[in-house]
Short mmCIF file of C-alpha atoms in Angstrom, two decimals:
data_model
loop_
_atom_site.label_atom_id
_atom_site.label_comp_id
_atom_site.label_asym_id
_atom_site.label_seq_id
_atom_site.Cartn_x
_atom_site.Cartn_y
_atom_site.Cartn_z
CA MET A 1 117.76 125.28 116.84
CA VAL A 2 114.97 123.95 113.95
CA LEU A 3 115.39 119.98 113.66
CA ARG A 4 117.01 119.34 109.48
CA ILE A 5 116.27 116.72 107.69
CA GLY A 6 117.22 114.47 105.02
CA TRP A 7 115.23 112.00 103.06
CA PHE A 8 115.72 109.22 102.24
CA SER A 9 113.04 107.39 99.21
CA THR A 10 113.34 105.01 96.25
CA GLY A 11 109.36 106.04 95.70
CA ARG A 12 108.35 103.07 94.87
CA ASP A 13 104.73 103.94 95.16
CA GLU A 14 101.89 106.03 96.49
CA ALA A 15 102.31 105.25 100.15
CA ALA A 16 106.66 107.00 99.40
CA ARG A 17 104.62 110.09 98.75
CA GLU A 18 101.86 110.21 101.30
CA LEU A 19 104.46 109.60 103.63
CA LEU A 20 106.78 112.85 102.54
CA GLN A 21 103.10 114.57 101.97
CA ILE A 22 101.97 114.13 105.58
CA VAL A 23 104.91 115.08 107.33
CA VAL A 24 105.57 117.73 105.14
CA GLU A 25 101.97 118.53 106.00
CA HIS A 26 103.11 118.05 109.50
CA ILE A 27 106.34 120.56 109.59
CA SER A 28 104.06 123.78 107.91
CA LYS A 29 100.96 123.43 110.79
CA GLY A 30 103.52 123.61 113.49
CA MET A 31 103.78 120.17 114.49
CA ILE A 32 107.46 118.99 113.65
CA PRO A 33 109.53 122.06 114.94
CA ALA A 34 111.78 120.92 111.69
CA GLU A 35 113.08 121.47 108.31
CA ILE A 36 113.31 118.51 105.54
CA GLY A 37 116.49 120.46 104.31
CA TYR A 38 116.13 117.78 101.60
CA VAL A 39 114.84 115.18 98.92
CA PHE A 40 117.57 112.26 97.62
CA CYS A 41 115.67 109.53 95.20
CA ASN A 42 117.93 106.36 94.03
CA ARG A 43 115.83 106.36 90.77
CA ASP A 44 116.19 108.66 88.24
CA ARG A 45 113.79 110.49 86.05
CA GLY A 46 112.48 108.04 83.03
CA GLU A 47 113.15 104.37 85.32
CA ALA A 48 109.59 103.64 87.03
CA LEU A 49 106.12 105.78 87.27
CA GLU A 50 105.28 105.39 90.61
CA SER A 51 109.19 107.42 90.99
CA ASP A 52 108.52 109.86 88.19
CA ARG A 53 105.75 110.28 90.56
CA PHE A 54 106.91 110.75 93.41
CA ILE A 55 109.85 112.95 91.96
CA GLN A 56 107.64 115.70 90.46
CA PHE A 57 105.70 115.47 93.87
CA ALA A 58 109.07 116.47 95.48
CA GLU A 59 109.93 119.16 93.14
CA SER A 60 106.17 120.77 93.76
CA LEU A 61 107.29 120.94 97.71
CA LYS A 62 109.78 123.40 95.92
CA ILE A 63 112.36 121.40 98.51
CA PRO A 64 116.32 120.28 96.93
CA LEU A 65 115.52 117.63 94.88
CA LEU A 66 119.16 114.85 94.71
CA VAL A 67 118.81 112.36 92.29
CA LEU A 68 121.43 109.18 91.40
CA SER A 69 120.42 106.78 89.75
CA SER A 70 121.86 103.45 91.63
CA ARG A 71 120.37 101.17 88.23
CA ASP A 72 123.01 103.10 86.60
CA PHE A 73 125.29 103.65 88.92
CA LEU A 74 128.72 101.19 87.93
CA PRO A 75 126.11 98.08 86.57
CA ALA A 76 129.47 95.95 85.90
CA LEU A 77 130.71 96.53 90.17
CA ARG A 78 127.63 95.79 91.45
CA LYS A 79 127.14 92.62 89.56
CA LYS A 80 130.77 91.53 90.39
CA ASP A 81 131.28 93.34 93.49
CA LYS A 82 128.23 94.59 95.50
CA GLU A 83 130.12 95.42 98.44
CA ALA A 84 132.86 97.48 96.81
CA TRP A 85 130.06 99.23 94.90
CA ARG A 86 127.48 100.29 98.01
CA THR A 87 130.44 102.55 99.42
CA LEU A 88 131.23 103.77 96.33
CA TYR A 89 127.44 103.98 95.08
CA HIS A 90 127.34 106.47 99.42
CA ARG A 91 130.85 107.39 98.78
CA GLU A 92 128.80 109.64 95.58
CA ILE A 93 126.01 110.68 97.72
CA ALA A 94 127.76 111.89 100.06
CA ALA A 95 130.26 114.29 98.17
CA ARG A 96 126.37 115.55 96.65
CA LEU A 97 124.88 116.63 100.20
CA GLN A 98 127.97 118.68 100.73
CA GLY A 99 126.05 122.02 100.93
CA PHE A 100 123.09 120.51 102.17
CA PRO A 101 123.37 119.90 105.95
CA ALA A 102 120.77 117.76 108.03
CA ASP A 103 120.75 116.12 111.30
CA ILE A 104 119.71 113.33 110.66
CA ILE A 105 119.24 111.07 107.42
CA VAL A 106 115.19 109.77 107.36
CA LEU A 107 114.89 106.45 105.15
CA ALA A 108 111.49 106.09 103.72
CA GLY A 109 110.57 103.40 101.70
CA TYR A 110 114.59 104.07 100.43
CA MET A 111 114.66 100.12 99.12
CA LEU A 112 118.76 99.72 99.57
CA ILE A 113 121.25 98.81 102.46
CA VAL A 114 123.78 102.05 102.84
CA SER A 115 126.76 101.76 103.58
CA PRO A 116 129.38 100.95 106.87
CA SER A 117 131.22 104.83 105.83
CA PHE A 118 128.22 105.54 105.51
CA CYS A 119 126.78 104.90 107.99
CA GLU A 120 128.81 106.53 110.33
CA SER A 121 128.65 110.07 108.33
CA PHE A 122 125.48 110.77 109.29
CA SER A 123 123.05 109.61 111.73
CA VAL A 124 121.10 108.39 110.03
CA ILE A 125 117.07 106.64 111.14
CA ASN A 126 115.18 103.72 109.73
CA LEU A 127 111.99 101.75 111.02
CA HIS A 128 111.95 98.24 111.42
CA PRO A 129 108.46 96.41 112.20
CA ALA A 130 109.10 94.82 115.32
CA ALA A 131 109.66 95.89 119.14
CA PRO A 132 112.83 96.38 120.52
CA LYS A 133 114.70 92.97 121.21
CA GLY A 134 112.30 91.64 118.84
CA PRO A 135 112.83 88.98 115.31
CA LYS A 136 115.52 90.51 112.73
CA GLY A 137 115.24 90.55 109.50
CA THR A 138 112.13 91.89 107.11
CA TRP A 139 108.35 92.11 108.22
CA GLN A 140 107.75 88.63 107.18
CA GLU A 141 110.81 87.10 109.03
CA VAL A 142 109.70 89.03 111.74
CA ILE A 143 105.84 87.86 110.65
CA TRP A 144 106.59 84.26 111.03
CA THR A 145 108.88 84.43 114.69
CA LEU A 146 106.39 86.05 116.36
CA ILE A 147 103.97 83.50 115.61
CA GLN A 148 106.39 80.54 115.30
CA LYS A 149 107.29 81.74 118.99
CA ARG A 150 103.94 81.84 120.02
CA ALA A 151 104.60 85.72 120.67
CA THR A 152 102.24 87.86 122.93
CA GLU A 153 102.83 91.17 121.51
CA THR A 154 104.65 93.28 119.62
CA GLY A 155 105.67 96.41 117.54
CA VAL A 156 107.61 98.13 115.35
CA MET A 157 110.55 100.63 115.44
CA MET A 158 112.61 104.03 114.78
CA HIS A 159 115.97 102.68 114.73
CA LEU A 160 119.32 103.93 113.88
CA VAL A 161 121.12 102.88 111.20
CA THR A 162 125.08 101.47 112.30
CA LYS A 163 126.54 98.67 109.85
CA ASP A 164 124.99 96.21 111.83
CA LEU A 165 121.82 95.13 109.62
CA ASP A 166 118.83 96.28 112.36
CA GLU A 167 121.49 96.28 114.70
CA GLY A 168 121.41 99.75 115.80
CA PRO A 169 120.01 100.96 118.76
CA PRO A 170 115.98 102.25 119.29
CA ILE A 171 115.19 105.80 119.04
CA THR A 172 111.34 105.13 119.39
CA PHE A 173 108.65 102.36 119.76
CA VAL A 174 105.89 101.66 119.64
CA THR A 175 103.78 98.45 120.83
CA PHE A 176 100.87 96.39 120.89
CA PRO A 177 99.32 92.80 121.64
CA ILE A 178 98.36 90.35 119.70
CA ARG A 179 96.51 88.20 121.83
CA GLY A 180 93.22 89.03 122.95
CA GLY A 181 89.62 90.16 120.83
CA ASP A 182 89.93 89.17 117.47
CA PHE A 183 93.97 87.35 118.07
CA ASP A 184 92.44 84.64 119.96
CA ARG A 185 90.16 82.88 117.29
CA LEU A 186 92.94 83.80 114.51
CA TRP A 187 94.83 81.51 116.94
CA ASP A 188 92.71 78.77 117.35
CA ASP A 189 92.85 78.81 114.05
CA LEU A 190 96.69 78.47 113.32
CA ASN A 191 96.45 75.59 116.04
CA LYS A 192 93.67 74.11 114.36
CA LYS A 193 95.96 74.07 110.64
CA LEU A 194 99.00 72.39 112.38
CA LYS A 195 97.21 69.59 114.04
CA ARG A 196 97.05 68.79 109.62
CA HIS A 197 99.96 70.44 108.79
CA SER A 198 104.03 71.23 109.82
CA PHE A 199 104.54 75.01 110.61
CA PRO A 200 106.96 74.82 106.90
CA GLN A 201 104.50 73.71 104.74
CA LEU A 202 101.61 76.15 106.81
CA MET A 203 103.96 78.57 105.60
CA GLN A 204 104.71 77.66 101.87
CA GLU A 205 101.10 76.63 101.55
CA GLU A 206 99.43 80.31 102.53
CA GLY A 207 101.98 81.84 103.15
CA GLU A 208 100.81 85.60 103.54
CA ASP A 209 97.12 84.63 102.68
CA ASN A 210 97.35 83.34 106.05
CA LEU A 211 95.01 85.14 108.60
CA LEU A 212 96.44 85.82 111.49
CA PHE A 213 99.80 87.19 109.66
CA LYS A 214 97.37 89.06 107.80
CA GLU A 215 96.09 90.84 110.81
CA ILE A 216 99.52 90.82 112.02
CA ARG A 217 100.74 92.72 109.43
CA ARG A 218 97.77 94.83 109.22
CA GLN A 219 98.01 96.24 112.94
CA GLY A 220 102.52 97.18 112.09
CA VAL A 221 101.84 98.45 108.23
CA ARG A 222 98.71 101.40 110.79
CA ARG A 223 101.45 102.19 113.38
CA GLU A 224 104.14 102.99 111.04
CA LEU A 225 103.20 106.09 109.78
CA PRO A 226 102.18 108.18 112.85
CA LEU A 227 105.57 106.46 114.26
CA ILE A 228 107.75 108.24 111.36
CA VAL A 229 105.72 111.58 112.18
CA MET A 230 106.14 111.16 116.55
CA THR A 231 109.88 110.33 116.42
CA LEU A 232 110.11 113.50 114.42
CA LYS A 233 108.26 115.79 116.69
CA ALA A 234 110.30 114.04 119.41
CA LEU A 235 113.63 114.67 117.55
CA SER A 236 113.03 117.81 117.12
CA GLU A 237 111.73 118.95 120.87
CA HIS A 238 114.85 117.07 122.49
CA ARG A 239 112.63 114.37 124.43
CA VAL A 240 115.39 112.17 122.55
CA ALA A 241 118.33 113.46 120.40
CA ILE A 242 121.05 111.24 118.66
CA ARG A 243 124.25 112.06 120.27
CA ASP A 244 128.20 110.03 118.34
CA GLY A 245 126.14 107.53 117.61
CA LYS A 246 124.09 107.07 121.08
CA VAL A 247 121.05 107.45 121.65
CA LEU A 248 119.96 110.06 124.32
CA ASP A 249 116.81 111.56 126.43
CA ASP A 250 116.33 114.69 127.32
CA LYS A 251 118.92 114.62 130.31
CA GLY A 252 121.92 112.95 128.13
CA LYS A 253 121.34 109.91 129.44
CA GLU A 254 121.55 106.76 126.95
CA ILE A 255 118.57 104.82 126.85
CA GLU A 256 116.98 102.10 124.63
CA GLY A 257 113.95 104.84 122.91
CA ILE A 258 111.77 105.79 124.58
CA CYS A 259 107.97 104.52 123.89
CA LEU A 260 105.32 106.40 121.98
CA ASN A 261 102.54 103.87 122.60
CA ASN A 262 100.33 107.44 124.36
CA GLU A 263 101.04 109.10 121.62
CA VAL A 264 100.60 106.71 118.87
CA GLU A 265 97.44 105.20 119.41
CA LYS A 266 95.84 109.03 119.53
CA TYR A 267 97.45 110.03 116.65
CA LEU A 268 94.82 106.86 115.27
CA SER A 269 92.57 108.17 117.58
CA ASN A 270 92.00 111.21 116.07
CA SER A 271 92.64 110.43 112.07
CA SER A 272 89.50 107.94 112.76
CA GLU A 273 87.58 110.74 113.82
#
């Protein structure tokens, strides 16, 4: 049975279109035995240039498109009670998704936190910029935590979305070292700076321009798209499955995700040729 995918995106930048395009291309070539049943965008036409481009691109793919502006949905309630607003907004989305069945929903640059009830009603997966059991929070918070704790490796994972933010079980993941090679030089440079400044001062003064910070981010980002593609492939081939809020292997045993290091590195190698 072909894996049916629901695609959620805010469509805020070119990367959102690129990710959708690449997944569609892999599906059309038979590399991912799946289909995208619909695309949902939480911006309506006319809200922003990039999301307009995303909507136009989705329409060009002849995939059913649903839009519901989060900006225009009960704005007074959103300002007063964000949790109540989130529940009502995603309840309305769920109502509009009737007639559009999907086995999984992929959050692909979807810039909202989904409501707990929505997570419980659908199998929703999302990207997190750390390996399993790694730091929580935004990608910026993850990287600073890695640096402060002197981590030796990190990664990226796809995980099941639950009511507890960033706490859902991992589905797939990739890891990579942040020591050795050019990284050692960047750590040495950091250590020299920390002899003159405290860690909070360094964060304040250099921020995301810190070279070690930038390289960790770069190495993570280059693996994000391949991981999403390889995750959909693994799900569509039943190497990993989501059932009743649990992640299972091909034998039905509950697992803490599968490592896709080899697949992702091969993808990157082929892309660079």
